[in-house]
mmCIF file of C-alpha atoms in Angstrom:
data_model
loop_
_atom_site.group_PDB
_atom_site.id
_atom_site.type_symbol
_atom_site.label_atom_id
_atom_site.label_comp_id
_atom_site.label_asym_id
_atom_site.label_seq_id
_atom_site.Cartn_x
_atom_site.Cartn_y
_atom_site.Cartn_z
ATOM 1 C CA UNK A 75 48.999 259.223 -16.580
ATOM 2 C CA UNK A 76 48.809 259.871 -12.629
ATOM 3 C CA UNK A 77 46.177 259.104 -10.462
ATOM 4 C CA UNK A 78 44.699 262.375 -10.626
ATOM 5 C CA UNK A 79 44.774 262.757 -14.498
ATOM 6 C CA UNK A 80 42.724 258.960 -14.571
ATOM 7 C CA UNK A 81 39.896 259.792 -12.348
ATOM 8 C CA UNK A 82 39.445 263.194 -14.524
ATOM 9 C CA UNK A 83 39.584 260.943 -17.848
ATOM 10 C CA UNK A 84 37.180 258.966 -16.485
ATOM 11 C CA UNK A 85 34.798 261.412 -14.824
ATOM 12 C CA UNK A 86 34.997 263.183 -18.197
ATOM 13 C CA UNK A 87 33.837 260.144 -20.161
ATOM 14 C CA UNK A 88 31.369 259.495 -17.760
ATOM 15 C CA UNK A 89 30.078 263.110 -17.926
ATOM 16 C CA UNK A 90 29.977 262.808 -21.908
ATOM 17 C CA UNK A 91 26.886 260.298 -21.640
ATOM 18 C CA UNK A 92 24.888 262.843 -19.498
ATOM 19 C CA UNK A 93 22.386 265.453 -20.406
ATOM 20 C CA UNK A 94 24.102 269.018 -20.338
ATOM 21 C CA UNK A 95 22.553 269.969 -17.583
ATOM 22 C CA UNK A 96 23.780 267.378 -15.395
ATOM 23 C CA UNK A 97 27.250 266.965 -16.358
ATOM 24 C CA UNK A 98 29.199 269.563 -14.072
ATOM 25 C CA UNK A 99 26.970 268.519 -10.721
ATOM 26 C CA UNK A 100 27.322 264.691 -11.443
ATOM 27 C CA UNK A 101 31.001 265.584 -12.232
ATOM 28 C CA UNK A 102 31.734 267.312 -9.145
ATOM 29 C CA UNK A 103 30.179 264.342 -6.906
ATOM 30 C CA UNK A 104 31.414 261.957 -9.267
ATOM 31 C CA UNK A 105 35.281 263.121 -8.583
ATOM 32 C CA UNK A 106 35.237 263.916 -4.895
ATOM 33 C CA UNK A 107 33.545 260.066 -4.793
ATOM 34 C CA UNK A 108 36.564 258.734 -6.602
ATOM 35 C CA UNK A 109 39.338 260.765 -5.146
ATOM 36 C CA UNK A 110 38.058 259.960 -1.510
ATOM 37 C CA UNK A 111 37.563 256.023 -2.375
ATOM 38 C CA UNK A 112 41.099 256.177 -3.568
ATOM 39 C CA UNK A 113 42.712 257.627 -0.674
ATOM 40 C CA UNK A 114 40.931 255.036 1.146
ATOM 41 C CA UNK A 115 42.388 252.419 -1.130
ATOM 42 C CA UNK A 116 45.611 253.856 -0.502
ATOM 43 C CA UNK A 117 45.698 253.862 3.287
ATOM 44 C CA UNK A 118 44.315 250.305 3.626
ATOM 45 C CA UNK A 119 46.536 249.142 1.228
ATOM 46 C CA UNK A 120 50.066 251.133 2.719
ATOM 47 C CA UNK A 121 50.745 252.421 -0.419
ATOM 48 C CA UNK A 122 50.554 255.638 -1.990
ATOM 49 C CA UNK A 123 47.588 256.413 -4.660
ATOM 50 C CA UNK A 124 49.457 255.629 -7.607
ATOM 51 C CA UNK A 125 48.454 255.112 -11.136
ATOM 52 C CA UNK A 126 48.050 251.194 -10.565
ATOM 53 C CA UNK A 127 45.737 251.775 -8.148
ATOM 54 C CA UNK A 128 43.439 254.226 -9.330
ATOM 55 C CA UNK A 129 43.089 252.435 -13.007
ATOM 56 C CA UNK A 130 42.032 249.270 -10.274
ATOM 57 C CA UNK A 131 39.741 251.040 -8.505
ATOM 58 C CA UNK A 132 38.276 252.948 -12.131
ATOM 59 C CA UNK A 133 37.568 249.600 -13.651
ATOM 60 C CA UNK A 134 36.099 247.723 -10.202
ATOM 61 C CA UNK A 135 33.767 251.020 -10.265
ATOM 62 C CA UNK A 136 31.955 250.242 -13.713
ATOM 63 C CA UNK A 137 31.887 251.252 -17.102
ATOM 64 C CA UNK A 138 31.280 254.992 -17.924
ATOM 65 C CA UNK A 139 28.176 253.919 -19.306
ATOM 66 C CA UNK A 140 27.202 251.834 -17.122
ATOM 67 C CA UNK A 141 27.792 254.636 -14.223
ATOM 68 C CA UNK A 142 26.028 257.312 -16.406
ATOM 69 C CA UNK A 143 23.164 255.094 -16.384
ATOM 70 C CA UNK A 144 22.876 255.412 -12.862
ATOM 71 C CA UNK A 145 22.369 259.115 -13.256
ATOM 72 C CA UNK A 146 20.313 259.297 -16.223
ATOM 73 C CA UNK A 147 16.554 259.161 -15.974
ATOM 74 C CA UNK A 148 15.632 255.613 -16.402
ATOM 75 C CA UNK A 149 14.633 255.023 -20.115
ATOM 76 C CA UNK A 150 11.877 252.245 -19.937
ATOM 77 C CA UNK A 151 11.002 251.521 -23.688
ATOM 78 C CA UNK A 152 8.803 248.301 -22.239
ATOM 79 C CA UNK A 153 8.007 247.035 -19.290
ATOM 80 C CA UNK A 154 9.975 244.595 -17.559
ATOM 81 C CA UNK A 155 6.391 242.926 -17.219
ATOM 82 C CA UNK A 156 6.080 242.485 -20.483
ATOM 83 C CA UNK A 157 10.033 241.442 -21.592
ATOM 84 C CA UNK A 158 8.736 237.904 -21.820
ATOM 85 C CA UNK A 159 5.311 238.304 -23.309
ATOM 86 C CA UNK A 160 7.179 240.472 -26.646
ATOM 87 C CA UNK A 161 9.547 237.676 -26.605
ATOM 88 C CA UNK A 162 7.734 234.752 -26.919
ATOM 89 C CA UNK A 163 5.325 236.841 -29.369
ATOM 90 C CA UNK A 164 8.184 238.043 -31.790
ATOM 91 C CA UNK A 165 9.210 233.957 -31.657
ATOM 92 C CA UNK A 166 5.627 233.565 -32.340
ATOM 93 C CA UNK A 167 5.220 235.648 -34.994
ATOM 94 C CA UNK A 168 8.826 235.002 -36.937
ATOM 95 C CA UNK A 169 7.899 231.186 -36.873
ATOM 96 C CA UNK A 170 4.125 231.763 -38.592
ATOM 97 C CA UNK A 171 5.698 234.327 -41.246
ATOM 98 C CA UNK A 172 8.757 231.806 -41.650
ATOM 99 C CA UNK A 173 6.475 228.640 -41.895
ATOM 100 C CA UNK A 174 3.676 230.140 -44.375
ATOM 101 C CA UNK A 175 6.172 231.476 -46.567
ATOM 102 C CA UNK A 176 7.859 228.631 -46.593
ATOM 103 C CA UNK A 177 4.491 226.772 -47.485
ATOM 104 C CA UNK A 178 4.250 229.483 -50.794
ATOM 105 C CA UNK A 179 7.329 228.482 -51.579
ATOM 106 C CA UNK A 180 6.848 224.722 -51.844
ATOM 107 C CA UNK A 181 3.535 225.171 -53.653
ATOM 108 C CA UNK A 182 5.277 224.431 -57.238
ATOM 109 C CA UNK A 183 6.940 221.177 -57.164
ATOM 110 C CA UNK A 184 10.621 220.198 -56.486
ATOM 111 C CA UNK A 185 12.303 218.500 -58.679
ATOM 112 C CA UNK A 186 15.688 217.814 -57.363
ATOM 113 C CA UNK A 187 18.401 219.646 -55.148
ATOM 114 C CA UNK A 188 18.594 222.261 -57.707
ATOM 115 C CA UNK A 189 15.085 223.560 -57.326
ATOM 116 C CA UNK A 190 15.359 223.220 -53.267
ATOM 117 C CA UNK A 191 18.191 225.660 -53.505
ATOM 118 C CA UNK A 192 16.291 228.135 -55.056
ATOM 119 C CA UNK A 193 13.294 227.330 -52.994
ATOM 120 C CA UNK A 194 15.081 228.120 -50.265
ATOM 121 C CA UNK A 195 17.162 230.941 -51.253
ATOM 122 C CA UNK A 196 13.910 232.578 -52.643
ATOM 123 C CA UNK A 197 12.359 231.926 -49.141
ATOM 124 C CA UNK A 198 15.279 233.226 -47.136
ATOM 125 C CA UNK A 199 15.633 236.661 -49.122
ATOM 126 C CA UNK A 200 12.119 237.681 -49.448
ATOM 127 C CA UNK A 201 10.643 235.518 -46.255
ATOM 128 C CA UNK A 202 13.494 235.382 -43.493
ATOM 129 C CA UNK A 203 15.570 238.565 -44.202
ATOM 130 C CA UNK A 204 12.563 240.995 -44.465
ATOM 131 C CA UNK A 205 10.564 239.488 -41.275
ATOM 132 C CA UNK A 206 12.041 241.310 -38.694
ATOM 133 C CA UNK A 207 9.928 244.032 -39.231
ATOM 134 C CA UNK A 208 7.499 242.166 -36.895
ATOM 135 C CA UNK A 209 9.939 242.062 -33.731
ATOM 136 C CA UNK A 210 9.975 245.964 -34.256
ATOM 137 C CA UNK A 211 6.253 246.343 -33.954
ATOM 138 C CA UNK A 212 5.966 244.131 -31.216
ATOM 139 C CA UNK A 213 8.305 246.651 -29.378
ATOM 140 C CA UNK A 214 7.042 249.842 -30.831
ATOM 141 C CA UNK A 215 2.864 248.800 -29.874
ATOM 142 C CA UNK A 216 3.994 247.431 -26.414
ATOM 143 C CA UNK A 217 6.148 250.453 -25.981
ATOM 144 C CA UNK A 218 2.905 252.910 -26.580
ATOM 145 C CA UNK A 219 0.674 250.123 -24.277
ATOM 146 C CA UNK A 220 3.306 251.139 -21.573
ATOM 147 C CA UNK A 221 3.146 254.746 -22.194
ATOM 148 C CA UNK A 222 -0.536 254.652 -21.911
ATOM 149 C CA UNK A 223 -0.629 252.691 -18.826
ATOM 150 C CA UNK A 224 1.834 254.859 -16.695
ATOM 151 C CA UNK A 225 -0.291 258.275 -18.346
ATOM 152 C CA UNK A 226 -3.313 256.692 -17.810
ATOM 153 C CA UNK A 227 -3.126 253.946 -14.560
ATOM 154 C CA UNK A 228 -6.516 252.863 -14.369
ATOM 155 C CA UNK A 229 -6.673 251.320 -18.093
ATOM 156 C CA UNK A 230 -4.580 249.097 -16.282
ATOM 157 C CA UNK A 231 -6.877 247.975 -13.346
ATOM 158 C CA UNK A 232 -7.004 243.905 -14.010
ATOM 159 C CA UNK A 233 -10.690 242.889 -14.729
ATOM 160 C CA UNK A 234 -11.795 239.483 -14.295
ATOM 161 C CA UNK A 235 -12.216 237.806 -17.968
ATOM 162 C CA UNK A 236 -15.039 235.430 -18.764
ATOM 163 C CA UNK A 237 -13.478 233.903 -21.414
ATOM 164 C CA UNK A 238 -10.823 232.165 -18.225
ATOM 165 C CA UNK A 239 -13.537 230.793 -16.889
ATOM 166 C CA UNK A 240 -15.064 229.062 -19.671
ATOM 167 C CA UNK A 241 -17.976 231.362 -21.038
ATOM 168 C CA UNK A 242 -18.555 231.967 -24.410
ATOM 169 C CA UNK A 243 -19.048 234.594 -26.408
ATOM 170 C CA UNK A 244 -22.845 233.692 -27.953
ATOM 171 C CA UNK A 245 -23.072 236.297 -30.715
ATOM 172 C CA UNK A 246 -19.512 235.732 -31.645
ATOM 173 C CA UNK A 247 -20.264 232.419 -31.966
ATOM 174 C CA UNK A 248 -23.332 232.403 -34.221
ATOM 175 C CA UNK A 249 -21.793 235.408 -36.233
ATOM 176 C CA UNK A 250 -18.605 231.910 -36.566
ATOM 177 C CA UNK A 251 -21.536 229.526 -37.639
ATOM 178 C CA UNK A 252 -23.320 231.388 -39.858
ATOM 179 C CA UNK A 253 -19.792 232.367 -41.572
ATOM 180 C CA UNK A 254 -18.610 228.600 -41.473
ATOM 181 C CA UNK A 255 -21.844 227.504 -43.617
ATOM 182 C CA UNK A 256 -21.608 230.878 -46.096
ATOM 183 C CA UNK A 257 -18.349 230.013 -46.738
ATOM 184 C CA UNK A 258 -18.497 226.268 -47.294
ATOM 185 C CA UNK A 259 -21.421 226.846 -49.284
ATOM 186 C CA UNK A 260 -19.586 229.414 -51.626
ATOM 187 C CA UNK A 261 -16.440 227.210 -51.590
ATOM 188 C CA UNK A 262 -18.209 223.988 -52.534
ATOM 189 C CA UNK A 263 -20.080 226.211 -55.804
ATOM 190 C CA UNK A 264 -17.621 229.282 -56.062
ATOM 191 C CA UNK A 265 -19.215 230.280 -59.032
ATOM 192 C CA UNK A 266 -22.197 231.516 -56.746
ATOM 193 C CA UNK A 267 -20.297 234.400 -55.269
ATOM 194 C CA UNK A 268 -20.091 235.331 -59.334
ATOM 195 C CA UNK A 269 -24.151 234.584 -59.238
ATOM 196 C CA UNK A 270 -24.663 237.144 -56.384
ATOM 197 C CA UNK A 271 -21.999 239.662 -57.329
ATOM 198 C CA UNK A 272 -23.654 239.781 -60.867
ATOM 199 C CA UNK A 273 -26.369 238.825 -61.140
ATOM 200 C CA UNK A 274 -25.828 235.968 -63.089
ATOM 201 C CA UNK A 275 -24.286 238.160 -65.394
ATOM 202 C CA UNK A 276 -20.417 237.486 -65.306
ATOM 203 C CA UNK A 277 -18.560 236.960 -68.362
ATOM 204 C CA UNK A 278 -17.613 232.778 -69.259
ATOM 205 C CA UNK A 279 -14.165 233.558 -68.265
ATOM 206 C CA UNK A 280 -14.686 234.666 -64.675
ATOM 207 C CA UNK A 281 -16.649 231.274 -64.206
ATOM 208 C CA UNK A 282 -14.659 229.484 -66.025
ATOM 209 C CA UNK A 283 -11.708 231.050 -63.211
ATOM 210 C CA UNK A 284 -13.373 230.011 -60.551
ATOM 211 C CA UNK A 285 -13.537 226.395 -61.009
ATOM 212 C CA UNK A 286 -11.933 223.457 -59.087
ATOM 213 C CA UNK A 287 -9.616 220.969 -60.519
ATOM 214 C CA UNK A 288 -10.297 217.355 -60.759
ATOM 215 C CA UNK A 289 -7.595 216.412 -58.448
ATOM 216 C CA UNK A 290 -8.772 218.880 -55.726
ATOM 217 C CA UNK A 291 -12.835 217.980 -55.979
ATOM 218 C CA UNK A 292 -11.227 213.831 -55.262
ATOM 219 C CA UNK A 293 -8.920 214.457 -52.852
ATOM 220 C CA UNK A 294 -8.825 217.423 -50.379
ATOM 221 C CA UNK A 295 -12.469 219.093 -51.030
ATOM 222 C CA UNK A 296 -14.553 216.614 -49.405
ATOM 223 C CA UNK A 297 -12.250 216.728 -45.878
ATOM 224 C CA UNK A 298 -11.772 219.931 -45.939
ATOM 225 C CA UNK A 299 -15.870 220.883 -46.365
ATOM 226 C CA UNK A 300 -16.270 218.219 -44.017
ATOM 227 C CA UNK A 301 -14.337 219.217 -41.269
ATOM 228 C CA UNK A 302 -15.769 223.248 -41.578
ATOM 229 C CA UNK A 303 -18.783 221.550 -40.933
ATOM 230 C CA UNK A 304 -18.202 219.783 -37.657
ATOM 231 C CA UNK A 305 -16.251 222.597 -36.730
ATOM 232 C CA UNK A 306 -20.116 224.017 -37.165
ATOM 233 C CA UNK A 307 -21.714 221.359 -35.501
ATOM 234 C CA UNK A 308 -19.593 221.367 -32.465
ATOM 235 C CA UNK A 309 -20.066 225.208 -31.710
ATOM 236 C CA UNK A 310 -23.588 224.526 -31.595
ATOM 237 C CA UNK A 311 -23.701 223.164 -28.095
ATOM 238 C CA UNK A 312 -21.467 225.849 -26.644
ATOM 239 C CA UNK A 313 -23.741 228.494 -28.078
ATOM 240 C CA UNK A 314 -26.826 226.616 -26.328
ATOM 241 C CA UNK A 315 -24.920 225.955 -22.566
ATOM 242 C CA UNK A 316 -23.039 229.459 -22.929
ATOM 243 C CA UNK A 317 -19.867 227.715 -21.932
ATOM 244 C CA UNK A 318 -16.790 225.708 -23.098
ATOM 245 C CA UNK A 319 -16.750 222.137 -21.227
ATOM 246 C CA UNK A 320 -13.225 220.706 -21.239
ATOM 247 C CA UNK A 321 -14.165 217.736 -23.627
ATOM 248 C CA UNK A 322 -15.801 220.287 -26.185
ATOM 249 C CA UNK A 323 -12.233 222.524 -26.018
ATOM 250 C CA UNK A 324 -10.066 219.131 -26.688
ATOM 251 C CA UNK A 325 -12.426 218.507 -29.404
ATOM 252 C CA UNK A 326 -12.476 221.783 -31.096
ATOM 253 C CA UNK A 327 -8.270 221.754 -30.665
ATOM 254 C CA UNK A 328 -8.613 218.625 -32.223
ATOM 255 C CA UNK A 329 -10.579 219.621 -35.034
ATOM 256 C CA UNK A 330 -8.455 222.219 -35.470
ATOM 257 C CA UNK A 331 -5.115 220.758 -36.389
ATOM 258 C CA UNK A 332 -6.808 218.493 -38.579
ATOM 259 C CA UNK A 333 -8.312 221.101 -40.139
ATOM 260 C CA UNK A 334 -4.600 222.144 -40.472
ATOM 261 C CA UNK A 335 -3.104 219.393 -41.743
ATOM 262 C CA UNK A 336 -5.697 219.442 -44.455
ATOM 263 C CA UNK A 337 -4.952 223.285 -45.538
ATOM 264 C CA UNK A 338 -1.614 222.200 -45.474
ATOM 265 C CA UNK A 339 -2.290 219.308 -48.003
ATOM 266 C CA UNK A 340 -3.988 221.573 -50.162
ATOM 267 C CA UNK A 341 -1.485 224.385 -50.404
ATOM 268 C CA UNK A 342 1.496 221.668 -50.631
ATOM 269 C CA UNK A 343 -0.363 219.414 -53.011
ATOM 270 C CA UNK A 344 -1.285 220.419 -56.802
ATOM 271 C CA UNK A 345 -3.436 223.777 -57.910
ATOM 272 C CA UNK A 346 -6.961 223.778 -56.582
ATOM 273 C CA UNK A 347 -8.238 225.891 -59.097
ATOM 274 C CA UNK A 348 -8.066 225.639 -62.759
ATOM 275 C CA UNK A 349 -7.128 229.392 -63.028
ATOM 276 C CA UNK A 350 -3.254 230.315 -61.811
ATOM 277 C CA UNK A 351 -4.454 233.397 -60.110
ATOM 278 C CA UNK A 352 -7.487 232.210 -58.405
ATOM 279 C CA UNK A 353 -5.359 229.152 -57.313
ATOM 280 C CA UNK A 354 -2.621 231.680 -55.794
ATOM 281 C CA UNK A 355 -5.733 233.984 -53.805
ATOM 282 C CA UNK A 356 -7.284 230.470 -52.713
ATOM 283 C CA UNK A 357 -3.891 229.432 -51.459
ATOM 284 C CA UNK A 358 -2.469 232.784 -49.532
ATOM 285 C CA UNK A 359 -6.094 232.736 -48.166
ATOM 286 C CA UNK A 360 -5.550 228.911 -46.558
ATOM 287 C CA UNK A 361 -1.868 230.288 -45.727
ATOM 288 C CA UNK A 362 -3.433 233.104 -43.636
ATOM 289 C CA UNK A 363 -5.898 230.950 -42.113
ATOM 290 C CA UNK A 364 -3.368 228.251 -40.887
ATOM 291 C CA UNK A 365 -1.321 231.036 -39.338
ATOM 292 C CA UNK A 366 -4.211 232.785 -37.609
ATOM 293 C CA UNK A 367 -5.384 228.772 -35.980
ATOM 294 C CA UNK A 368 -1.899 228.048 -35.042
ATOM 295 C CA UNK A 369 -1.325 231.446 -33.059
ATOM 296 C CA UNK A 370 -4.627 231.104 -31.584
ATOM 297 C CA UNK A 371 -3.940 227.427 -30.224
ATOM 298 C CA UNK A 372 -0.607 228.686 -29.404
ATOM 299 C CA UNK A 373 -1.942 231.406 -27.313
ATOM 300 C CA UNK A 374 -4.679 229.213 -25.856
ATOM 301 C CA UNK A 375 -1.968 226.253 -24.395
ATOM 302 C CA UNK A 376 0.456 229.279 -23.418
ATOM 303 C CA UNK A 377 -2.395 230.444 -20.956
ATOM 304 C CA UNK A 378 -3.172 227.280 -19.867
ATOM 305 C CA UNK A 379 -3.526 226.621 -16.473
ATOM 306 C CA UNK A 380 -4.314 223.381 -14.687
ATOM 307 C CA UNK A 381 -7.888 223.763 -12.654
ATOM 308 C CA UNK A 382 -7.720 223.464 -8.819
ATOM 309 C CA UNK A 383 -8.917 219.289 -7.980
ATOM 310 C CA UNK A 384 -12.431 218.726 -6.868
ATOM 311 C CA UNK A 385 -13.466 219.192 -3.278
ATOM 312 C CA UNK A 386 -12.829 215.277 -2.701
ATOM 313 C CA UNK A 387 -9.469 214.739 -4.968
ATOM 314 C CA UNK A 388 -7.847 215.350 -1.374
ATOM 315 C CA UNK A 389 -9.137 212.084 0.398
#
């Protein structure tokens, strides 16, 4: 091929990539571009505009996509703004679905290499494989978020949040308490959610389903009631000042984990309740919860920032 018959092959690829309506206009600048940068090429160089120099000056120039992307309407699916915060959420997310499947996984016990195997080949085909749903909507919700902001720019106007500055939420947190003591009063009798659903009426069997092992009342009931009840205990201050204090945040992080570790325990260690299928609900219900207090902790020490020092930290 000559010169001439390059540039057109490449013009022509390039003008492939473009909407119709562009092509013969960004061909038409596109060639008389080329031809002109070649003959330039040609006279610094002393040499005619041969084939050599043209397929130089064609691949210094870009790929045809790349150059068609320079006339094509900019396609912004996200905003660059945002590249980092759908990257470190789709991490996030793939870890806490990866992690608490795991964790169902491991809840009946391994004996040998054998039954890790299969553990783990159970865990990567119906855990792993199918979790990348969640990377897709990360990218299809942040997508509509920036399709709303550029229809609609003043849902976008930055508002100063209380929650930054240490303020609490006092109804939220009340609505928290009162659910904390429901719940560890229904988990340390489950059979009174049967009491209030029926009236006292359930059959032997559902109560008989909703009772703890021996191994679970000994070992992880008592932490794990206890620690729902500090949890409790320490909101109650915040709810009286309206505000977080520093030493009350490391505490309730604190509490937190541990409260973690012991969910953790429980869904590792033996069944909790007598009944297989109350033990599995009980278990994907601690599996949820650990996920939901590890991506809020992870969220909270992502937006940390350190406070500006005290007017005499200077001297």
């Amino acid at each position: 091929m000559n010169a001439e018959q390059l540039i057109e092959a490449y013009v022509a690829d390039v003008a492939a990539q473009l909407p119709r309506r562009q092509r013969n206009d960004v061909a038409f600048e596109l060639r008389a571009l080329l031809t002109e940068e070649l003959g330039a090429r040609a006279a610094d160089g002393g040499r005619p505009a041969d084939a050599e120099t043209a397929l130089a000056l064609l691949r210094a120039f870009g790929r045809p996509a790349e150059v068609a992307a320079r006339y094509r309407p900019t396609l912004t699916v996200i905003d660059a703004a945002d590249g980092r915060a759908v990257a470190r959420a789709a991490l996030v997310g793939l870890a806490v679905i990866w992690v608490a499947g795991l964790l169902l996984q491991l809840r009946a016990p391994v004996q040998g290499p054998g039954d890790l195997l299969t553990v783990l080949g159970r865990w990567w085909g119906g855990t792993v494989l199918p979790s990348f749903w969640w990377p897709g909507v990360l990218v299809a919700g942040y997508a509509a978020a920036a399709w709303v902001r550029r229809r609609w720019p003043q849902t976008a106007e930055w508002k100063p949040r209380d929650a930054e500055l240490g303020a609490a939420n006092r109804n939220a947190l009340v609505l928290a308490v009162a659910g904390i003591v429901v719940g560890v009063v229904v988990l340390a009798e489950p059979s009174l959610l049967l009491d209030v659903l029926f009236g006292g009426k359930a059959s032997p069997e559902a109560y008989a389903a909703l009772a703890y092992t021996e191994a679970f009342r000994g070992r992880q009931a008592p932490w794990l009631f206890a620690g729902l009840l500090l949890h409790a205990v320490l909101l109650l201050p915040v709810i009286a000042s309206g505000r977080w204090s520093p030493r009350l945040r490391a505490l309730e992080t604190a509490l937190t984990l541990a409260l973690v570790a012991v969910m953790a325990w429980t869904v590792l260690d033996g069944p909790a309740f007598r009944a297989a299928a109350a033990d599995r609900a009980f278990k994907l219900a601690l599996v949820v919860t650990i996920a939901w207090c590890v991506v809020d902790l992870g969220l909270r020490l992502a937006r940390r920032v350190k406070p500006a020092p005290g007017p005499g930290a200077a001297e």
